[in-house]
Short mmCIF file of C-alpha atoms in Angstrom, two decimals:
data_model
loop_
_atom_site.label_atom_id
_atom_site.label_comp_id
_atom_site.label_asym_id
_atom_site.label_seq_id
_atom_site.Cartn_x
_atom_site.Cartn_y
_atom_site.Cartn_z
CA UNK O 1 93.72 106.80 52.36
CA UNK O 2 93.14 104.48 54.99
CA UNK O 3 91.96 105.58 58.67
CA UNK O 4 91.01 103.71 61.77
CA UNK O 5 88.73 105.52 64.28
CA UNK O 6 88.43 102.99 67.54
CA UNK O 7 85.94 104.05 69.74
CA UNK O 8 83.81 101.72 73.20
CA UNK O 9 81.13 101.94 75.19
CA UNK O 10 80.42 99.31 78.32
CA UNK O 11 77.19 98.52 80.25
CA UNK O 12 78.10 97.13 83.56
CA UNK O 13 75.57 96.29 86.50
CA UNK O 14 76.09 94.38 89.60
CA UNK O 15 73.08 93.58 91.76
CA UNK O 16 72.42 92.29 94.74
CA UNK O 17 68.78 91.39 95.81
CA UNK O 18 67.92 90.96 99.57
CA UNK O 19 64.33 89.89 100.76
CA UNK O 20 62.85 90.10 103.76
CA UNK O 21 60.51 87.40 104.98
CA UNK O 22 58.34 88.06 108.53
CA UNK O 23 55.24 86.02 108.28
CA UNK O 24 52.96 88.78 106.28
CA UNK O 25 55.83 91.49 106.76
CA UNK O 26 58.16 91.29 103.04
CA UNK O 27 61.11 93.76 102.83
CA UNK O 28 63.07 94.40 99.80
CA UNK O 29 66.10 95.69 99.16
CA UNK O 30 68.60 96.15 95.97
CA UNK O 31 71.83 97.12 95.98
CA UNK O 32 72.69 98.23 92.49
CA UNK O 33 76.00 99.39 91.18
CA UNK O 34 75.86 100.59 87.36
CA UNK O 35 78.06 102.17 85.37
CA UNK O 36 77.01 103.03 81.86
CA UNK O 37 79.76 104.84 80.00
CA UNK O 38 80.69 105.32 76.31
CA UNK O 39 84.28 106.77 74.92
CA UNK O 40 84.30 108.67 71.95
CA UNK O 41 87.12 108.49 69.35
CA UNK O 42 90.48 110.85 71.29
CA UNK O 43 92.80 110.84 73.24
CA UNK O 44 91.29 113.09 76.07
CA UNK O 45 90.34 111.69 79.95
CA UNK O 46 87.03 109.88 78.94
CA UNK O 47 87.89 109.11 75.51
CA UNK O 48 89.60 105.93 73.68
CA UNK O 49 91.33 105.82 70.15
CA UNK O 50 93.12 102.32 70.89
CA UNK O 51 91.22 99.08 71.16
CA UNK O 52 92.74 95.44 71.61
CA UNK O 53 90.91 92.23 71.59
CA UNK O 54 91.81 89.13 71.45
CA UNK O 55 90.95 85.23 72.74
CA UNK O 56 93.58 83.56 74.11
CA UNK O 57 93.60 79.48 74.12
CA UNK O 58 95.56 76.35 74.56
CA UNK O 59 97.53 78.15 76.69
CA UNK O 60 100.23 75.69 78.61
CA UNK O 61 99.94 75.06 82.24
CA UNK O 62 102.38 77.59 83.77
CA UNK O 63 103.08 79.98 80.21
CA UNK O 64 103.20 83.39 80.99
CA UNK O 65 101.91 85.39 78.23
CA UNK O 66 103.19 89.09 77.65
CA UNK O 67 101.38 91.97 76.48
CA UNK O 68 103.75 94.86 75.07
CA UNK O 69 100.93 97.89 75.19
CA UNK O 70 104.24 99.33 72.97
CA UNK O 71 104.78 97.53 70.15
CA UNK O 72 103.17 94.18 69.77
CA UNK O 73 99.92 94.11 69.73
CA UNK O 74 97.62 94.29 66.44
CA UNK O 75 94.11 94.65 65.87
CA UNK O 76 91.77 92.24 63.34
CA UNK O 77 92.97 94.85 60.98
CA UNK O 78 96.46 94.03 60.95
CA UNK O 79 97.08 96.96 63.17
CA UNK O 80 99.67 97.51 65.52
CA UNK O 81 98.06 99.08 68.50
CA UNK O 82 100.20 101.25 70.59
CA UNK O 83 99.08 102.61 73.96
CA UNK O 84 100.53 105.37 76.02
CA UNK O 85 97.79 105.26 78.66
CA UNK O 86 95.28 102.18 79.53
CA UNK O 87 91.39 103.21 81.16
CA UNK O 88 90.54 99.57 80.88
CA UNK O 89 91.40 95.91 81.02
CA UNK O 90 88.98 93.21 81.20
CA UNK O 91 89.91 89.65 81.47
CA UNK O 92 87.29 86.48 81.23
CA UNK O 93 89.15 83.34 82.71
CA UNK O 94 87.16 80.99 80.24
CA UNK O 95 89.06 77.60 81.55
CA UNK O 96 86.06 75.18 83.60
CA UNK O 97 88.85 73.37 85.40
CA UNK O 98 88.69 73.49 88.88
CA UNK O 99 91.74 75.95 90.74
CA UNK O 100 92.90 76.73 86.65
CA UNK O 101 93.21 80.65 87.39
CA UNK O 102 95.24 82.97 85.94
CA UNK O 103 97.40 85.73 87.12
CA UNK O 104 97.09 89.80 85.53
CA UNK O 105 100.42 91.78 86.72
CA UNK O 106 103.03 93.83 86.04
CA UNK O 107 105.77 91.70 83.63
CA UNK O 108 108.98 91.40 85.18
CA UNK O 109 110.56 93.22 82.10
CA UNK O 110 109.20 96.63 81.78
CA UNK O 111 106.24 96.25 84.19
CA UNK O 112 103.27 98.06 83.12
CA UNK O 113 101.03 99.52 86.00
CA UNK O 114 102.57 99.63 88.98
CA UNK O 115 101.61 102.85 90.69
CA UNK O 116 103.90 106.02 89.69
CA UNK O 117 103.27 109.58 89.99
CA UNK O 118 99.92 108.81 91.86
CA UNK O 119 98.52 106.67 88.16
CA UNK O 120 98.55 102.82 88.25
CA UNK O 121 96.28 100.06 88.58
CA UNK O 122 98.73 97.52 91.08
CA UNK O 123 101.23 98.88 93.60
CA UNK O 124 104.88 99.72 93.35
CA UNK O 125 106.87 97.02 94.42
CA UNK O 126 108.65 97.90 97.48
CA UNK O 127 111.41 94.72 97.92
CA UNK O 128 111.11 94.38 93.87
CA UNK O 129 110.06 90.90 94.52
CA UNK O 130 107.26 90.90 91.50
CA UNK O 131 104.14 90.02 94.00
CA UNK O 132 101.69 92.48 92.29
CA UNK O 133 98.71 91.15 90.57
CA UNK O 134 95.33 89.62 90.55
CA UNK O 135 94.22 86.45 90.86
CA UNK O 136 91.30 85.62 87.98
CA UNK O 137 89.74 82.04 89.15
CA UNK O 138 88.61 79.43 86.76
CA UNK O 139 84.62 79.69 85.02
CA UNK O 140 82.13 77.69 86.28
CA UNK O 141 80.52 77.57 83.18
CA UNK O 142 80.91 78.58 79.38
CA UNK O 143 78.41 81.13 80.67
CA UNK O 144 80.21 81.92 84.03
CA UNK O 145 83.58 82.84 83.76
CA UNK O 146 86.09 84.06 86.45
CA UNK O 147 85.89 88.05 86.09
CA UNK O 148 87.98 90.82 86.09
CA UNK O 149 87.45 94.36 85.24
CA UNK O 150 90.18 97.36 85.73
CA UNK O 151 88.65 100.87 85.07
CA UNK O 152 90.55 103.89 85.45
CA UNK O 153 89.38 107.33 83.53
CA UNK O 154 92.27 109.00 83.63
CA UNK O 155 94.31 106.55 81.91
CA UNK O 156 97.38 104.51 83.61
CA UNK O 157 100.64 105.51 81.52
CA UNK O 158 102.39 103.01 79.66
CA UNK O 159 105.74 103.69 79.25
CA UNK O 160 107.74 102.65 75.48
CA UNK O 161 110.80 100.05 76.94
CA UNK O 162 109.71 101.68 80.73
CA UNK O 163 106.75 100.55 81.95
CA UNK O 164 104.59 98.60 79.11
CA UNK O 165 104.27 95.46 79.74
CA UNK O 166 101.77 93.18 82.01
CA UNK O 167 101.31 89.52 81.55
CA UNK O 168 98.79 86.88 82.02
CA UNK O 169 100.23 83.89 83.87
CA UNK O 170 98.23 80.28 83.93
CA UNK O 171 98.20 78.03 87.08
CA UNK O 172 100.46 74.90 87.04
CA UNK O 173 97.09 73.34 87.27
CA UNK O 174 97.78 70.16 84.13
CA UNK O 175 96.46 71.27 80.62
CA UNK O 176 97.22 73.01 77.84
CA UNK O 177 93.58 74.30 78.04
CA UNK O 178 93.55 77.77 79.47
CA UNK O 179 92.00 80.39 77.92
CA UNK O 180 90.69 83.47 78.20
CA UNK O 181 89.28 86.77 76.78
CA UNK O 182 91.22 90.17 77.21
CA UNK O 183 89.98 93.75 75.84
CA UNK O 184 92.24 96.28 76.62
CA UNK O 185 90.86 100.39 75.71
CA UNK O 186 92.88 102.87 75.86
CA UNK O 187 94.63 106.35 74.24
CA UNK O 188 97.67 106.43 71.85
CA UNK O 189 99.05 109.82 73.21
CA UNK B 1 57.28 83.67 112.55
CA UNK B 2 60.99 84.43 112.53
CA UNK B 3 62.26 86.65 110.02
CA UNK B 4 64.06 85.03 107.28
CA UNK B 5 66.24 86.32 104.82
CA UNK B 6 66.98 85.30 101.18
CA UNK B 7 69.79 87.23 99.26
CA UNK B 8 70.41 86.56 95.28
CA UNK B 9 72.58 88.53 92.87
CA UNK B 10 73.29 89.07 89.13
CA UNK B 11 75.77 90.62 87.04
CA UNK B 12 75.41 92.52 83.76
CA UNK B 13 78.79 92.50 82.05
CA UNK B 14 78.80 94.07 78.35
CA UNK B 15 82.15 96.30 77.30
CA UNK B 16 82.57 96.69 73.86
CA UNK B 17 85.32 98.23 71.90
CA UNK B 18 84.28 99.55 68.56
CA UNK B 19 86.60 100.01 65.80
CA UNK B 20 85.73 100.91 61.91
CA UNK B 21 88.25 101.03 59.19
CA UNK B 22 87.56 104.19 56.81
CA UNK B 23 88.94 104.19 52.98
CA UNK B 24 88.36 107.55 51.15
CA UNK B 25 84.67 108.99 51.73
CA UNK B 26 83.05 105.38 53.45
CA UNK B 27 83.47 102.77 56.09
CA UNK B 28 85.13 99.92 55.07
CA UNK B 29 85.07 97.46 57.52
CA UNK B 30 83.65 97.47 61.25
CA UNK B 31 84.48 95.21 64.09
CA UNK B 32 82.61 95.39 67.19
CA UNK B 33 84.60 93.50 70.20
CA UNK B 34 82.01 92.63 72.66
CA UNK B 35 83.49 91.09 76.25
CA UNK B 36 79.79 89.52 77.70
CA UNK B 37 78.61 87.74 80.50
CA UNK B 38 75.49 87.80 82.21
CA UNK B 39 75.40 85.57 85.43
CA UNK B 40 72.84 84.67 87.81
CA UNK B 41 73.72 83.61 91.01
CA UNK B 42 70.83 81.98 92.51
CA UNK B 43 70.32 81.66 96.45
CA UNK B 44 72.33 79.49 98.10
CA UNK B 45 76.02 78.01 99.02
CA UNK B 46 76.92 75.84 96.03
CA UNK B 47 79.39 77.27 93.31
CA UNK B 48 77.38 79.62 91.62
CA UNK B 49 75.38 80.59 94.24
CA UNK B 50 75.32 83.55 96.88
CA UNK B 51 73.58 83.88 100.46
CA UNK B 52 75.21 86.60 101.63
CA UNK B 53 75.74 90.34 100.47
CA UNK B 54 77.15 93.42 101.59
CA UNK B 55 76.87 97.32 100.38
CA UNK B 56 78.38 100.74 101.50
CA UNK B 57 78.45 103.77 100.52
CA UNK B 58 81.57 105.32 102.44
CA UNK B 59 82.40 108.74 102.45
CA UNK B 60 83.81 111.74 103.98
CA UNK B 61 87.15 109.52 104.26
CA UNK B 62 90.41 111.63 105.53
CA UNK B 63 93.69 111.43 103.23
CA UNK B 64 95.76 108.75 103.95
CA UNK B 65 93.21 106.94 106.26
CA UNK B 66 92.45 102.78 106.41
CA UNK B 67 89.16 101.40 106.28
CA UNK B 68 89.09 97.80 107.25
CA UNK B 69 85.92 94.83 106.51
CA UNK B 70 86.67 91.98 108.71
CA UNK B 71 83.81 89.72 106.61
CA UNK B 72 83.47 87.03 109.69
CA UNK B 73 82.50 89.50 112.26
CA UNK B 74 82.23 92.88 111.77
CA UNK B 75 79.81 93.58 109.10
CA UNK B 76 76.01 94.24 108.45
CA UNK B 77 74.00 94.55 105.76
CA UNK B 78 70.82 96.54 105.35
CA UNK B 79 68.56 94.76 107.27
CA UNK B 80 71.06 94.89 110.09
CA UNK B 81 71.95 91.14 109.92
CA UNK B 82 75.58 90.31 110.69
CA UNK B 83 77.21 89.43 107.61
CA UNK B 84 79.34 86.60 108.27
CA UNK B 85 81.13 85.07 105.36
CA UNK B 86 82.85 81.40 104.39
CA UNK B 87 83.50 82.43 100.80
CA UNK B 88 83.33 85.55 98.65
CA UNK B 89 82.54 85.53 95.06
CA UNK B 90 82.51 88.79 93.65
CA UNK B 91 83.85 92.47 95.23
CA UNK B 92 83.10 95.35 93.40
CA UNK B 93 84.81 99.02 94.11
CA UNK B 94 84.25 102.01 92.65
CA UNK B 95 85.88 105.31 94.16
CA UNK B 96 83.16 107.85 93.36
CA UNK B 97 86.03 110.94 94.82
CA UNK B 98 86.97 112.98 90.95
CA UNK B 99 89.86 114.51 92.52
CA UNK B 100 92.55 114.58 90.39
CA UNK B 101 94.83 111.64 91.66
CA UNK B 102 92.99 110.97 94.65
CA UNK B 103 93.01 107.14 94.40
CA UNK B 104 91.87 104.42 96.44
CA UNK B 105 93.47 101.25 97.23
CA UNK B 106 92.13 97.69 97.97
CA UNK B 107 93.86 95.08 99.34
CA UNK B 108 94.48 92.36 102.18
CA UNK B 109 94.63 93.69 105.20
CA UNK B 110 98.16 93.64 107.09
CA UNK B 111 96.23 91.52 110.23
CA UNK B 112 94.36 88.55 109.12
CA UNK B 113 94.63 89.10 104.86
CA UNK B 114 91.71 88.00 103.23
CA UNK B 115 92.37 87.11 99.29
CA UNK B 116 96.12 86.37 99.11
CA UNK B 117 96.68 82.92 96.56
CA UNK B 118 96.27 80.25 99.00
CA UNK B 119 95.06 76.72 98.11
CA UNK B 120 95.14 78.06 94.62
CA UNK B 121 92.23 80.50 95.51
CA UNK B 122 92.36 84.08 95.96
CA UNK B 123 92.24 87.55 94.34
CA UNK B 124 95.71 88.80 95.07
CA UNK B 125 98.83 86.95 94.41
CA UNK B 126 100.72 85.25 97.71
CA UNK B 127 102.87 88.51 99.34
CA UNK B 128 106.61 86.79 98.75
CA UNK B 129 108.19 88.91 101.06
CA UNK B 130 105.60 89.77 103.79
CA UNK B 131 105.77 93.55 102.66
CA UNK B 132 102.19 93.99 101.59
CA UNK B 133 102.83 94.94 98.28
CA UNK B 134 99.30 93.64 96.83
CA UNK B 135 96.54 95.27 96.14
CA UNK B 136 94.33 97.07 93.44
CA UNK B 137 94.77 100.52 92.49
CA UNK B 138 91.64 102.76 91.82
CA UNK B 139 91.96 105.80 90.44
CA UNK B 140 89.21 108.63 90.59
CA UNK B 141 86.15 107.60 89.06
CA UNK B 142 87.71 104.45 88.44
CA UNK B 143 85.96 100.98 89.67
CA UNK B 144 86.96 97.56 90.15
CA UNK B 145 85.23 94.47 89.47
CA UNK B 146 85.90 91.00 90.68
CA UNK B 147 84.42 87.75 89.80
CA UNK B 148 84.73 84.57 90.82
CA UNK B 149 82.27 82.03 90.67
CA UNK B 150 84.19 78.87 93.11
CA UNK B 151 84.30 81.94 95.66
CA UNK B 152 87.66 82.71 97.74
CA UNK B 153 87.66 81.13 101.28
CA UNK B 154 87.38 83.58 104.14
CA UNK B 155 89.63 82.25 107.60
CA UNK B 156 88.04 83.72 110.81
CA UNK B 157 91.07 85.49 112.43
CA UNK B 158 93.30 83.99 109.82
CA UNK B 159 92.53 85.84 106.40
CA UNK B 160 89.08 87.21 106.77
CA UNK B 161 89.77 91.14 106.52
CA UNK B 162 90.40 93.91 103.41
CA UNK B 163 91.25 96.85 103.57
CA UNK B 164 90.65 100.49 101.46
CA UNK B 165 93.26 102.84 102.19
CA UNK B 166 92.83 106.81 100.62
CA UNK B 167 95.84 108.82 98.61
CA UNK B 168 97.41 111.51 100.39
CA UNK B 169 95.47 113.99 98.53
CA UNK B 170 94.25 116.47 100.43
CA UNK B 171 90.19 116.30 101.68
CA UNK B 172 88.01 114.64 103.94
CA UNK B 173 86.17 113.82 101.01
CA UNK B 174 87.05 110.23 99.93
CA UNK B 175 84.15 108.75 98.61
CA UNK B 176 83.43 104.63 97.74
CA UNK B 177 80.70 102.00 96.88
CA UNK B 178 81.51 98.58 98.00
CA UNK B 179 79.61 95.71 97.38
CA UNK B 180 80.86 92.30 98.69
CA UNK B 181 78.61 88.95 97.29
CA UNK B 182 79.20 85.69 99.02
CA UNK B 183 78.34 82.61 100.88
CA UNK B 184 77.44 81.77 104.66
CA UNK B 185 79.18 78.13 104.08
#
């Protein structure tokens, strides 16, 4: 019998270092924000049992690619990995060209994460006119990419054929060059 | 001698999502899905760079009340220098409240909107129908993170301002750490 048992941890810290210079006077002052948190196997708040990875590349200028958190994703195992609630999606806008960014938002079809019953990571959209969604800008570097981290504990529901679906849309900037990195965690009930 | 100041920043980025495939009694196979990036941004107002920073600690926040940051004018950092920022790089927001559903939300504020797509920068989408429907949800406990290294271009009077706005849960006792990198120029 085969079993999977997904489980994550992440080590985030974001630092800002301010000195102080007043002939033999020196201040110093750090502003650190850390969160160091790892998710055992379940499907409790502060758990995982569903992991997604996957690099994206040679991705048209324009393409919109969909993520079904439902029913279409699969794992270097060959596994389809369902989600009924997300804690986390990171994306890494790898592209160096300059304005290249992508978009991470609800899909028009079944848009996942749009706040509902107090849970979501992007608002409701109140003239349904699809404007939720955040802007990831281009890398600077192989070692500097554009960043962007969602985090919610309690989980945002993902709803089969409701609510399940975000997408990652490129700029019209020319190139069939983006890429990027997306890890998605998250609970199967 | 005139005080002078000299802000620098890094970022520590390591999430990893751990799966192992289990046949009969032993482990099988084991992937380890590490997102990375550790980034130093040096002093100064080149891409890449940051002269400018910003931290709070908010709390006691009412249900259902706005907090604005106007970054041209209005802030100061811990030395008590006016904070005035031409681009941000990186905002990161964590809502420290653990009420159950209490969230947080981020986004550009209805008078002067800082972040909105414009120029083919920003860290919202462009609001199609001028019904501020952007914005980043936070639940409780929940952060944030934004990164990006060509920075977002701050407008004085024009799109220099955010806002956090609480859930109508009840309790003055909305909680958040903001931290706001940048550049004077």
């Amino acid at each position: 019998m085969t079993t999977y048992y997904d489980s994550a941890w992440f080590d985030i810290k974001v630092c800002a270092e301010m000195v102080r210079t007043e002939g033999p006077s020196v201040g110093h002052v750090k502003h650190l924000v850390s969160e160091l948190v790892t998710m055992a196997n379940g499907t409790a708040d502060g758990k995982i049992d569903t992991c997604y990875y996957r690099h994206e590349s040679a991705k048209a200028a324009s393409s919109t690619t969909q993520y079904d958190l439902n029913a279409s994703l699969t794992d270097a195992f060959g596994q389809t990995k369902t989600f009924a609630e997300v804690v986390m999606i990171a994306v890494l806008n790898r592209r160096t060209t300059a304005l290249a960014y992508l978009i991470v938002g609800p899909h028009t079809a079944t848009p996942f994460g749009r706040l509902s019953a107090n849970l979501g990571f992007w608002p409701a959209d109140i003239a349904a006119d699809n404007d939720q969604g955040e802007i990831v800008g281009p890398a600077l570097s192989d070692s500097e990419p554009g960043m962007l981290i969602l985090y919610d504990p309690t989980g945002v529901p993902a709803g089969a054929g409701a609510t399940d679906i975000f997408s990652v849309i490129c700029s019209a900037v020319v190139g069939a060059t983006n890429e990027w990195d997306i890890l998605i965690l998250g609970r199967s009930a | 001698m005139a005080a002078t100041y000299t802000n620098t920043a890094w970022l520590d980025v390591r999430i990893c999502g751990e799966q192992v495939k289990i046949e009969g009694p032993a482990a099988t196979g084991a992937l380890k899905n590490l997102v990375s990036a550790i980034v130093r941004l040096s002093n100064g107002t080149s891409d890449g760079s940051i002269d400018k920073a910003y931290f709070v600690h908010e709390s006691a926040k009412a249900a259902s009340s706005t907090t604005a940051y106007d970054f041209h004018t209005s802030l100061t950092d811990a030395y008590g220098q006016v904070c005035s920022m031409a681009e941000i790089t990186t905002i990161v927001i964590r809502n420290t409240r653990t009420t159950a559903l209490a969230w947080i939300v981020l986004f550009p504020s209805a008078v002067a909107p800082f972040g909105r797509l414009s120029g083919s920068k920003g860290f919202w989408v462009a609001d199609i129908a001028g019904d501020l429907d952007q914005g980043s949800y936070i639940g409780p406990g929940g952060f944030r993170i934004f990164h990006a290294p060509i920075g977002v271009p701050v407008s004085n009077g024009v799109a220099d301002s955010i806002s956090v706005t609480c859930s109508a849960v009840a309790g003055d006792t909305n909680e958040w750490d903001l931290l706001v990198l940048g550049r004077s120029a």
